[in-house]
mmCIF file of C-alpha atoms in Angstrom:
data_model
loop_
_atom_site.group_PDB
_atom_site.id
_atom_site.type_symbol
_atom_site.label_atom_id
_atom_site.label_comp_id
_atom_site.label_asym_id
_atom_site.label_seq_id
_atom_site.Cartn_x
_atom_site.Cartn_y
_atom_site.Cartn_z
ATOM 1 C CA ARG A 6 -101.909 3.076 29.694
ATOM 2 C CA GLU A 7 -99.127 5.094 31.287
ATOM 3 C CA GLY A 8 -97.823 7.935 29.125
ATOM 4 C CA SER A 9 -96.720 11.521 29.635
ATOM 5 C CA ALA A 10 -100.211 12.821 30.358
ATOM 6 C CA TRP A 11 -102.412 9.750 30.849
ATOM 7 C CA HIS A 12 -101.738 7.935 34.133
ATOM 8 C CA ASP A 13 -104.237 5.079 34.222
ATOM 9 C CA LEU A 14 -102.035 2.147 35.197
ATOM 10 C CA GLN A 15 -102.403 2.382 38.979
ATOM 11 C CA GLU A 16 -106.189 2.104 38.814
ATOM 12 C CA VAL A 17 -106.487 -0.326 35.897
ATOM 13 C CA SER A 18 -103.795 -2.666 37.287
ATOM 14 C CA LYS A 19 -106.261 -3.623 40.018
ATOM 15 C CA ALA A 20 -108.035 -5.742 37.389
ATOM 16 C CA ILE A 21 -104.987 -8.027 37.584
ATOM 17 C CA THR A 22 -103.952 -7.675 41.236
ATOM 18 C CA LYS A 23 -107.388 -7.624 42.905
ATOM 19 C CA HIS A 24 -110.040 -8.907 40.517
ATOM 20 C CA GLU A 25 -108.114 -11.823 39.007
ATOM 21 C CA VAL A 26 -108.697 -10.928 35.379
ATOM 22 C CA ASP A 27 -106.518 -13.238 33.253
ATOM 23 C CA SER A 28 -103.304 -11.257 32.757
ATOM 24 C CA ARG A 29 -102.664 -12.942 29.396
ATOM 25 C CA TYR A 30 -105.378 -10.707 27.938
ATOM 26 C CA ALA A 31 -103.772 -7.504 29.229
ATOM 27 C CA CYS A 32 -101.272 -5.253 27.439
ATOM 28 C CA LEU A 33 -99.191 -2.367 28.767
ATOM 29 C CA ILE A 34 -98.936 0.701 26.516
ATOM 30 C CA SER A 35 -97.699 4.273 26.702
ATOM 31 C CA ASP A 36 -100.132 5.945 24.284
ATOM 32 C CA ASP A 37 -98.662 9.479 24.042
ATOM 33 C CA ALA A 38 -95.111 9.842 25.356
ATOM 34 C CA HIS A 39 -93.131 12.973 24.543
ATOM 35 C CA PRO A 40 -89.331 13.013 24.063
ATOM 36 C CA GLU A 41 -88.490 14.311 27.526
ATOM 37 C CA THR A 42 -90.411 11.405 29.095
ATOM 38 C CA LEU A 43 -88.548 8.885 26.935
ATOM 39 C CA LYS A 44 -85.197 10.488 27.706
ATOM 40 C CA LYS A 45 -85.797 10.785 31.444
ATOM 41 C CA ASN A 46 -87.821 7.653 32.285
ATOM 42 C CA GLY A 47 -87.565 5.292 29.342
ATOM 43 C CA HIS A 48 -90.441 3.739 27.421
ATOM 44 C CA LEU A 49 -91.850 0.235 27.995
ATOM 45 C CA ASP A 50 -89.090 -0.512 30.530
ATOM 46 C CA HIS A 51 -90.438 2.388 32.598
ATOM 47 C CA ILE A 52 -94.012 1.123 32.280
ATOM 48 C CA VAL A 53 -92.968 -2.386 33.316
ATOM 49 C CA ARG A 54 -91.316 -0.919 36.420
ATOM 50 C CA ARG A 55 -94.497 0.992 37.231
ATOM 51 C CA ALA A 56 -96.591 -2.150 36.817
ATOM 52 C CA ILE A 57 -94.290 -4.067 39.177
ATOM 53 C CA GLY A 58 -94.562 -1.195 41.652
ATOM 54 C CA TYR A 59 -98.354 -1.555 41.563
ATOM 55 C CA GLY A 60 -98.132 -5.231 42.517
ATOM 56 C CA ILE A 61 -97.948 -7.068 39.199
ATOM 57 C CA ASP A 62 -95.459 -9.950 39.106
ATOM 58 C CA PRO A 63 -92.317 -9.069 37.067
ATOM 59 C CA LEU A 64 -92.720 -12.001 34.659
ATOM 60 C CA THR A 65 -96.390 -11.173 34.184
ATOM 61 C CA ALA A 66 -95.534 -7.532 33.479
ATOM 62 C CA ILE A 67 -92.990 -8.571 30.846
ATOM 63 C CA GLN A 68 -95.575 -10.860 29.249
ATOM 64 C CA MET A 69 -97.834 -7.814 29.028
ATOM 65 C CA VAL A 70 -95.338 -5.996 26.764
ATOM 66 C CA THR A 71 -94.220 -9.000 24.694
ATOM 67 C CA ILE A 72 -96.220 -12.163 23.966
ATOM 68 C CA ASN A 73 -99.568 -10.680 25.016
ATOM 69 C CA VAL A 74 -99.221 -7.802 22.566
ATOM 70 C CA ALA A 75 -97.996 -10.059 19.767
ATOM 71 C CA GLN A 76 -101.011 -12.339 20.197
ATOM 72 C CA CYS A 77 -103.395 -9.384 20.430
ATOM 73 C CA PHE A 78 -102.301 -8.230 16.960
ATOM 74 C CA HIS A 79 -101.967 -11.790 15.555
ATOM 75 C CA LEU A 80 -98.206 -11.392 15.158
ATOM 76 C CA ASP A 81 -97.122 -14.103 17.594
ATOM 77 C CA HIS A 82 -96.001 -16.327 14.692
ATOM 78 C CA GLU A 83 -93.267 -13.731 14.055
ATOM 79 C CA MET A 84 -92.522 -12.073 17.384
ATOM 80 C CA GLY A 85 -93.342 -11.834 21.065
ATOM 81 C CA SER A 86 -91.202 -14.698 22.302
ATOM 82 C CA VAL A 87 -87.658 -16.024 21.892
ATOM 83 C CA ALA A 88 -88.033 -19.112 19.705
ATOM 84 C CA PRO A 89 -86.782 -20.622 16.419
ATOM 85 C CA CYS A 90 -88.035 -18.952 13.224
ATOM 86 C CA LYS A 91 -89.152 -15.804 15.035
ATOM 87 C CA CYS A 92 -87.681 -12.315 14.716
ATOM 88 C CA ALA A 93 -84.688 -12.025 17.027
ATOM 89 C CA ASP A 94 -85.711 -8.645 18.446
ATOM 90 C CA MET A 95 -84.606 -9.015 22.058
ATOM 91 C CA VAL A 96 -83.423 -7.193 25.130
ATOM 92 C CA LEU A 97 -81.180 -8.519 27.888
ATOM 93 C CA LEU A 98 -81.861 -7.470 31.483
ATOM 94 C CA ASP A 99 -79.478 -7.570 34.442
ATOM 95 C CA ASP A 100 -82.279 -7.058 36.965
ATOM 96 C CA LEU A 101 -85.766 -8.433 36.414
ATOM 97 C CA SER A 102 -87.678 -6.281 38.911
ATOM 98 C CA ALA A 103 -85.824 -3.090 37.948
ATOM 99 C CA CYS A 104 -86.231 -3.995 34.260
ATOM 100 C CA HIS A 105 -82.784 -2.593 33.531
ATOM 101 C CA VAL A 106 -81.799 -3.199 29.903
ATOM 102 C CA THR A 107 -78.134 -3.892 29.176
ATOM 103 C CA ASP A 108 -78.261 -5.066 25.541
ATOM 104 C CA VAL A 109 -80.647 -4.680 22.601
ATOM 105 C CA PHE A 110 -80.768 -6.885 19.509
ATOM 106 C CA ILE A 111 -82.687 -6.212 16.292
ATOM 107 C CA ASP A 112 -82.960 -9.103 13.821
ATOM 108 C CA GLY A 113 -80.281 -10.858 15.843
ATOM 109 C CA GLU A 114 -77.770 -8.037 15.501
ATOM 110 C CA PRO A 115 -76.541 -6.143 18.601
ATOM 111 C CA VAL A 116 -77.494 -2.471 18.362
ATOM 112 C CA THR A 117 -76.852 -1.202 21.896
ATOM 113 C CA LYS A 118 -74.737 -2.309 24.837
ATOM 114 C CA ASP A 119 -74.785 -0.716 28.281
ATOM 115 C CA GLY A 120 -76.747 2.208 26.917
ATOM 116 C CA LYS A 121 -74.349 2.901 24.042
ATOM 117 C CA LEU A 122 -75.398 2.763 20.382
ATOM 118 C CA LEU A 123 -73.308 0.282 18.409
ATOM 119 C CA ILE A 124 -74.537 1.091 14.908
ATOM 120 C CA ASN A 125 -73.991 4.162 12.788
ATOM 121 C CA ASP A 126 -76.751 6.735 12.882
ATOM 122 C CA ARG A 127 -78.419 6.764 9.488
ATOM 123 C CA THR A 128 -80.217 10.054 8.986
ATOM 124 C CA TYR A 129 -83.257 9.760 6.755
ATOM 125 C CA ARG A 130 -84.004 12.640 4.420
ATOM 126 C CA TYR A 131 -87.691 13.330 4.168
ATOM 127 C CA PRO A 132 -89.055 14.299 0.731
ATOM 128 C CA ASP A 133 -90.238 17.843 0.130
ATOM 129 C CA GLU A 134 -93.879 16.726 -0.088
ATOM 130 C CA ALA A 135 -93.679 15.714 3.573
ATOM 131 C CA LYS A 136 -92.970 19.338 4.502
ATOM 132 C CA ASN A 137 -94.750 22.673 4.093
ATOM 133 C CA THR A 138 -98.090 21.168 5.056
ATOM 134 C CA VAL A 139 -99.599 24.145 6.878
ATOM 135 C CA HIS A 140 -101.690 25.709 4.126
ATOM 136 C CA LEU A 141 -103.239 28.738 5.801
ATOM 137 C CA SER A 142 -103.284 32.454 5.154
ATOM 138 C CA GLU A 143 -101.849 34.761 7.793
ATOM 139 C CA LYS A 144 -104.245 35.576 10.627
ATOM 140 C CA SER A 145 -104.997 38.893 12.314
ATOM 141 C CA PRO A 146 -106.451 39.433 15.802
ATOM 142 C CA SER A 147 -109.881 40.154 14.307
ATOM 143 C CA ASP A 148 -109.990 36.585 12.951
ATOM 144 C CA PHE A 149 -110.519 35.461 16.537
ATOM 145 C CA ASP A 150 -113.687 37.461 17.156
ATOM 146 C CA ILE A 151 -116.665 35.443 18.342
ATOM 147 C CA LEU A 152 -119.748 37.489 17.534
ATOM 148 C CA VAL A 153 -122.871 37.392 19.660
ATOM 149 C CA PRO A 154 -125.885 36.138 17.626
ATOM 150 C CA ALA A 155 -128.440 38.842 16.815
ATOM 151 C CA ASP A 156 -131.184 37.061 18.751
ATOM 152 C CA LYS A 157 -129.011 37.060 21.896
ATOM 153 C CA ALA A 158 -127.638 40.598 21.644
ATOM 154 C CA GLY A 159 -128.638 43.434 23.917
ATOM 155 C CA GLY A 160 -127.452 42.085 27.249
ATOM 156 C CA SER A 161 -124.191 42.473 29.127
ATOM 157 C CA GLU A 162 -123.364 38.770 29.297
ATOM 158 C CA ILE A 163 -124.073 35.507 27.523
ATOM 159 C CA LYS A 164 -124.110 31.799 28.376
ATOM 160 C CA VAL A 165 -121.876 29.631 26.176
ATOM 161 C CA ARG A 166 -120.926 25.974 25.959
ATOM 162 C CA ALA A 167 -117.320 25.144 26.918
ATOM 163 C CA ILE A 168 -115.028 22.131 26.827
ATOM 164 C CA GLU A 169 -113.687 21.468 30.330
ATOM 165 C CA VAL A 170 -110.501 19.392 30.421
ATOM 166 C CA ILE A 171 -109.659 17.018 33.271
ATOM 167 C CA SER A 172 -106.116 16.654 34.602
ATOM 168 C CA ALA A 173 -104.325 13.458 33.464
ATOM 169 C CA LYS A 174 -107.476 12.178 31.737
ATOM 170 C CA THR A 175 -108.502 11.934 28.104
ATOM 171 C CA SER A 176 -112.162 12.711 28.781
ATOM 172 C CA THR A 177 -113.688 16.191 28.908
ATOM 173 C CA THR A 178 -116.835 17.650 30.392
ATOM 174 C CA ASP A 179 -119.528 19.468 28.424
ATOM 175 C CA THR A 180 -120.143 22.526 30.581
ATOM 176 C CA PHE A 181 -121.644 26.008 30.355
ATOM 177 C CA VAL A 182 -120.075 29.302 31.419
ATOM 178 C CA THR A 183 -121.348 32.871 31.462
ATOM 179 C CA LEU A 184 -119.081 35.405 29.771
ATOM 180 C CA PRO A 185 -119.283 39.176 29.281
ATOM 181 C CA ILE A 186 -120.316 40.861 26.031
ATOM 182 C CA LYS A 187 -118.228 43.724 24.682
ATOM 183 C CA ASP A 188 -118.900 45.582 21.415
ATOM 184 C CA GLY A 189 -121.141 42.785 20.180
ATOM 185 C CA LYS A 190 -118.488 40.132 20.789
ATOM 186 C CA VAL A 191 -118.031 37.478 23.456
ATOM 187 C CA ALA A 192 -115.260 38.598 25.795
ATOM 188 C CA LEU A 193 -113.290 36.576 28.321
ATOM 189 C CA ASP A 194 -113.502 36.758 32.090
ATOM 190 C CA PRO A 195 -109.942 36.579 33.505
ATOM 191 C CA ASN A 196 -111.281 34.987 36.702
ATOM 192 C CA ALA A 197 -113.246 32.205 34.989
ATOM 193 C CA ASP A 198 -110.315 30.036 33.762
ATOM 194 C CA VAL A 199 -111.773 30.139 30.243
ATOM 195 C CA MET A 200 -109.890 30.615 26.964
ATOM 196 C CA LYS A 201 -110.990 30.926 23.378
ATOM 197 C CA ALA A 202 -110.302 27.881 21.203
ATOM 198 C CA PHE A 203 -110.092 27.784 17.401
ATOM 199 C CA VAL A 204 -109.435 24.911 14.990
ATOM 200 C CA PHE A 205 -108.295 25.872 11.470
ATOM 201 C CA GLU A 206 -108.350 23.325 8.650
ATOM 202 C CA ARG A 207 -104.726 23.467 7.515
ATOM 203 C CA HIS A 208 -104.234 20.724 4.912
ATOM 204 C CA HIS A 209 -106.119 22.153 1.913
ATOM 205 C CA ASN A 210 -106.821 25.758 2.959
ATOM 206 C CA THR A 211 -110.580 25.170 2.752
ATOM 207 C CA GLY A 212 -111.320 28.074 5.082
ATOM 208 C CA LYS A 213 -113.164 25.840 7.552
ATOM 209 C CA VAL A 214 -112.777 26.977 11.151
ATOM 210 C CA GLY A 215 -114.335 25.834 14.415
ATOM 211 C CA LYS A 216 -114.788 28.255 17.301
ATOM 212 C CA GLY A 217 -115.334 27.535 20.966
ATOM 213 C CA PHE A 218 -114.237 27.981 24.537
ATOM 214 C CA ILE A 219 -112.110 25.804 26.781
ATOM 215 C CA LYS A 220 -111.906 25.606 30.553
ATOM 216 C CA GLY A 221 -109.614 23.909 33.060
ATOM 217 C CA PHE A 222 -106.062 24.598 31.865
ATOM 218 C CA GLY A 223 -105.493 27.354 34.416
ATOM 219 C CA VAL A 224 -103.704 29.518 31.840
ATOM 220 C CA LYS A 225 -103.821 33.156 32.937
ATOM 221 C CA LYS A 226 -102.083 34.868 30.010
ATOM 222 C CA GLY A 227 -100.985 34.320 26.425
ATOM 223 C CA ALA A 228 -101.852 31.775 23.772
ATOM 224 C CA LEU A 229 -100.832 28.254 22.781
ATOM 225 C CA ALA A 230 -101.071 26.595 19.379
ATOM 226 C CA GLN A 231 -100.142 23.276 17.836
ATOM 227 C CA THR A 232 -100.549 21.212 14.690
ATOM 228 C CA VAL A 233 -100.465 17.999 16.725
ATOM 229 C CA ALA A 234 -104.243 17.864 17.136
ATOM 230 C CA HIS A 235 -105.694 14.369 16.850
ATOM 231 C CA ASP A 236 -106.972 12.909 14.628
ATOM 232 C CA ALA A 237 -107.101 15.301 11.670
ATOM 233 C CA HIS A 238 -104.112 17.290 12.948
ATOM 234 C CA ASN A 239 -105.473 20.662 11.970
ATOM 235 C CA LEU A 240 -104.109 23.817 13.593
ATOM 236 C CA LEU A 241 -105.507 24.212 17.111
ATOM 237 C CA VAL A 242 -104.999 27.406 19.101
ATOM 238 C CA VAL A 243 -106.231 28.439 22.545
ATOM 239 C CA GLY A 244 -105.647 31.747 24.255
ATOM 240 C CA THR A 245 -106.584 34.531 26.601
ATOM 241 C CA ASN A 246 -106.264 37.292 23.993
ATOM 242 C CA ASP A 247 -106.628 37.619 20.223
ATOM 243 C CA ARG A 248 -103.229 39.232 19.562
ATOM 244 C CA ASP A 249 -101.204 36.405 21.057
ATOM 245 C CA MET A 250 -103.443 33.837 19.326
ATOM 246 C CA ALA A 251 -102.747 35.438 15.942
ATOM 247 C CA ILE A 252 -98.996 35.525 16.594
ATOM 248 C CA ALA A 253 -98.971 31.864 17.665
ATOM 249 C CA VAL A 254 -100.846 30.746 14.543
ATOM 250 C CA ASN A 255 -98.688 32.809 12.192
ATOM 251 C CA GLU A 256 -95.490 31.472 13.751
ATOM 252 C CA LEU A 257 -96.630 27.892 13.125
ATOM 253 C CA ILE A 258 -97.605 28.741 9.559
ATOM 254 C CA SER A 259 -94.101 30.141 9.063
ATOM 255 C CA CYS A 260 -92.189 27.170 10.505
ATOM 256 C CA GLY A 261 -94.357 24.458 8.952
ATOM 257 C CA GLY A 262 -96.087 23.334 12.127
ATOM 258 C CA GLY A 263 -95.271 22.354 15.672
ATOM 259 C CA LEU A 264 -96.138 23.543 19.169
ATOM 260 C CA ILE A 265 -95.784 27.083 20.495
ATOM 261 C CA ALA A 266 -96.457 29.328 23.484
ATOM 262 C CA VAL A 267 -96.786 33.131 23.172
ATOM 263 C CA VAL A 268 -97.135 35.705 25.948
ATOM 264 C CA ASP A 269 -97.419 39.475 25.465
ATOM 265 C CA GLY A 270 -96.444 39.173 21.817
ATOM 266 C CA LYS A 271 -93.299 37.124 22.488
ATOM 267 C CA VAL A 272 -92.611 33.445 21.804
ATOM 268 C CA ILE A 273 -91.607 31.829 25.111
ATOM 269 C CA GLY A 274 -91.631 28.196 23.983
ATOM 270 C CA LYS A 275 -91.518 26.528 20.588
ATOM 271 C CA VAL A 276 -91.083 23.024 19.155
ATOM 272 C CA PRO A 277 -90.850 23.146 15.335
ATOM 273 C CA LEU A 278 -92.277 20.032 13.657
ATOM 274 C CA PRO A 279 -91.708 20.639 9.942
ATOM 275 C CA ILE A 280 -92.370 17.052 8.817
ATOM 276 C CA ALA A 281 -96.134 16.945 8.183
ATOM 277 C CA GLY A 282 -96.501 19.356 11.100
ATOM 278 C CA LEU A 283 -96.038 16.320 13.366
ATOM 279 C CA MET A 284 -92.382 15.294 13.435
ATOM 280 C CA SER A 285 -89.061 16.927 14.239
ATOM 281 C CA GLU A 286 -85.933 16.766 12.087
ATOM 282 C CA ASP A 287 -83.716 17.123 15.156
ATOM 283 C CA ASP A 288 -82.241 14.431 17.395
ATOM 284 C CA LEU A 289 -83.767 13.274 20.677
ATOM 285 C CA PRO A 290 -81.707 15.482 23.063
ATOM 286 C CA THR A 291 -82.461 18.638 21.043
ATOM 287 C CA THR A 292 -86.159 17.863 20.687
ATOM 288 C CA ALA A 293 -86.456 16.832 24.343
ATOM 289 C CA ALA A 294 -84.896 20.127 25.447
ATOM 290 C CA ARG A 295 -87.377 22.085 23.336
ATOM 291 C CA VAL A 296 -90.309 20.101 24.710
ATOM 292 C CA ALA A 297 -89.048 20.710 28.255
ATOM 293 C CA GLY A 298 -88.896 24.424 27.432
ATOM 294 C CA LEU A 299 -92.479 24.321 26.186
ATOM 295 C CA GLU A 300 -93.615 22.564 29.347
ATOM 296 C CA LYS A 301 -91.891 25.276 31.376
ATOM 297 C CA ALA A 302 -93.717 27.904 29.315
ATOM 298 C CA TRP A 303 -97.077 26.286 30.103
ATOM 299 C CA ALA A 304 -96.203 26.412 33.824
ATOM 300 C CA GLU A 305 -95.190 30.071 33.585
ATOM 301 C CA MET A 306 -98.567 30.777 31.996
ATOM 302 C CA GLY A 307 -100.338 29.276 35.020
ATOM 303 C CA CYS A 308 -101.016 25.670 33.973
ATOM 304 C CA ALA A 309 -100.325 22.908 36.503
ATOM 305 C CA LEU A 310 -101.577 19.944 34.423
ATOM 306 C CA PRO A 311 -99.044 17.182 33.572
ATOM 307 C CA SER A 312 -97.891 17.429 29.929
ATOM 308 C CA PRO A 313 -100.708 19.876 29.115
ATOM 309 C CA PHE A 314 -99.879 19.997 25.402
ATOM 310 C CA MET A 315 -100.786 16.296 25.322
ATOM 311 C CA THR A 316 -104.177 17.136 26.838
ATOM 312 C CA MET A 317 -104.534 19.975 24.336
ATOM 313 C CA SER A 318 -103.738 17.638 21.437
ATOM 314 C CA ILE A 319 -106.980 15.694 21.954
ATOM 315 C CA VAL A 320 -109.296 18.699 22.317
ATOM 316 C CA SER A 321 -110.154 18.107 18.653
ATOM 317 C CA LEU A 322 -110.387 14.288 18.840
ATOM 318 C CA ALA A 323 -114.057 13.836 17.986
ATOM 319 C CA CYS A 324 -114.512 10.293 19.277
ATOM 320 C CA LEU A 325 -113.877 10.784 23.002
ATOM 321 C CA PRO A 326 -116.553 11.978 25.426
ATOM 322 C CA GLU A 327 -117.916 14.404 26.093
ATOM 323 C CA LEU A 328 -117.300 17.498 23.955
ATOM 324 C CA ARG A 329 -114.681 18.257 21.250
ATOM 325 C CA LEU A 330 -113.896 21.057 18.806
ATOM 326 C CA THR A 331 -113.191 20.359 15.119
ATOM 327 C CA ASP A 332 -112.768 22.601 12.083
ATOM 328 C CA ARG A 333 -116.509 22.078 11.503
ATOM 329 C CA GLY A 334 -117.509 23.166 14.995
ATOM 330 C CA LEU A 335 -118.314 21.626 18.371
ATOM 331 C CA VAL A 336 -119.143 17.910 18.439
ATOM 332 C CA ASP A 337 -121.076 16.128 21.183
ATOM 333 C CA CYS A 338 -119.253 12.792 21.252
ATOM 334 C CA ARG A 339 -122.013 11.079 23.222
ATOM 335 C CA THR A 340 -124.518 11.525 20.405
ATOM 336 C CA PHE A 341 -122.064 12.251 17.558
ATOM 337 C CA THR A 342 -123.950 15.370 16.565
ATOM 338 C CA PHE A 343 -122.868 18.971 16.271
ATOM 339 C CA ALA A 344 -123.455 21.076 19.365
ATOM 340 C CA ASP A 345 -124.453 24.743 19.579
ATOM 341 C CA LEU A 346 -121.882 27.135 20.989
ATOM 342 C CA PHE A 347 -124.522 29.343 22.544
ATOM 343 C CA ALA A 348 -126.953 28.069 25.156
ATOM 344 C CA ASP A 349 -130.673 28.178 24.453
#
């Protein structure tokens, strides 16, 4: 896997180059790749080049994105190799090691040559039911209060469970942090690299909401929200202050979903995704520019992680270790049980 945020190929390729695992059982994938990555680096051609750079033979690398994948999904009777009776979906290369594509064919018809599109762009119109999918009432800063339980009140600080993200990895760490108490609520410590995290159920307006804390992004100010939040794709927001979190959520409610960054009450990065809260209606260059602007916003807020909104998108993915946040609360993905926010 070698996508925008997950860079596993260098390590995993050693299974082929050093440990002699049969390469015919290996596939190369991107997993998550955002538009700017596709525009700048390419897709599977880029991953093939990376594999070759890590010592995998060029022909073997190409097998790993063609026939191997087709056989893995039991589709090799239709695709995966150039042969009679199979789909004529093909690319022509002028340099094997550089994996430079000159021509692309779909069903035997030429669709690109030397990087130029040969067919007319056919814009698809999405039906209305695919839009307006963020069903939430407007939020106020008070909706982001995390109250201290009565049996733990009385002190000046409290120990809470937090999700700690790891740079360029899909896994998280289940950790504990001590935070101050202010007016009966859990407050944030600006020096602890901890933000609040909320997940709002947004498909049916059930009112379900999960509350937690997240560590490791390095964000020093503002809030970030997105409706790309695997696998349920509810509305996920993280932030250093309640006001910016409320603004970020309300902006996404207004535009029908997407990704957003807010600092000091102002939107500094935004990618509208009005189709199911997951897809853009704009073309690749426009969407890529917006994503690049969002990535810049993350950096301005203090985050140095690669494609951090990709890492954020799986904070709610309750099948990956160790700890995740859903609209029903924290989930320990080692035991698949709900976890308490407050330490015993």
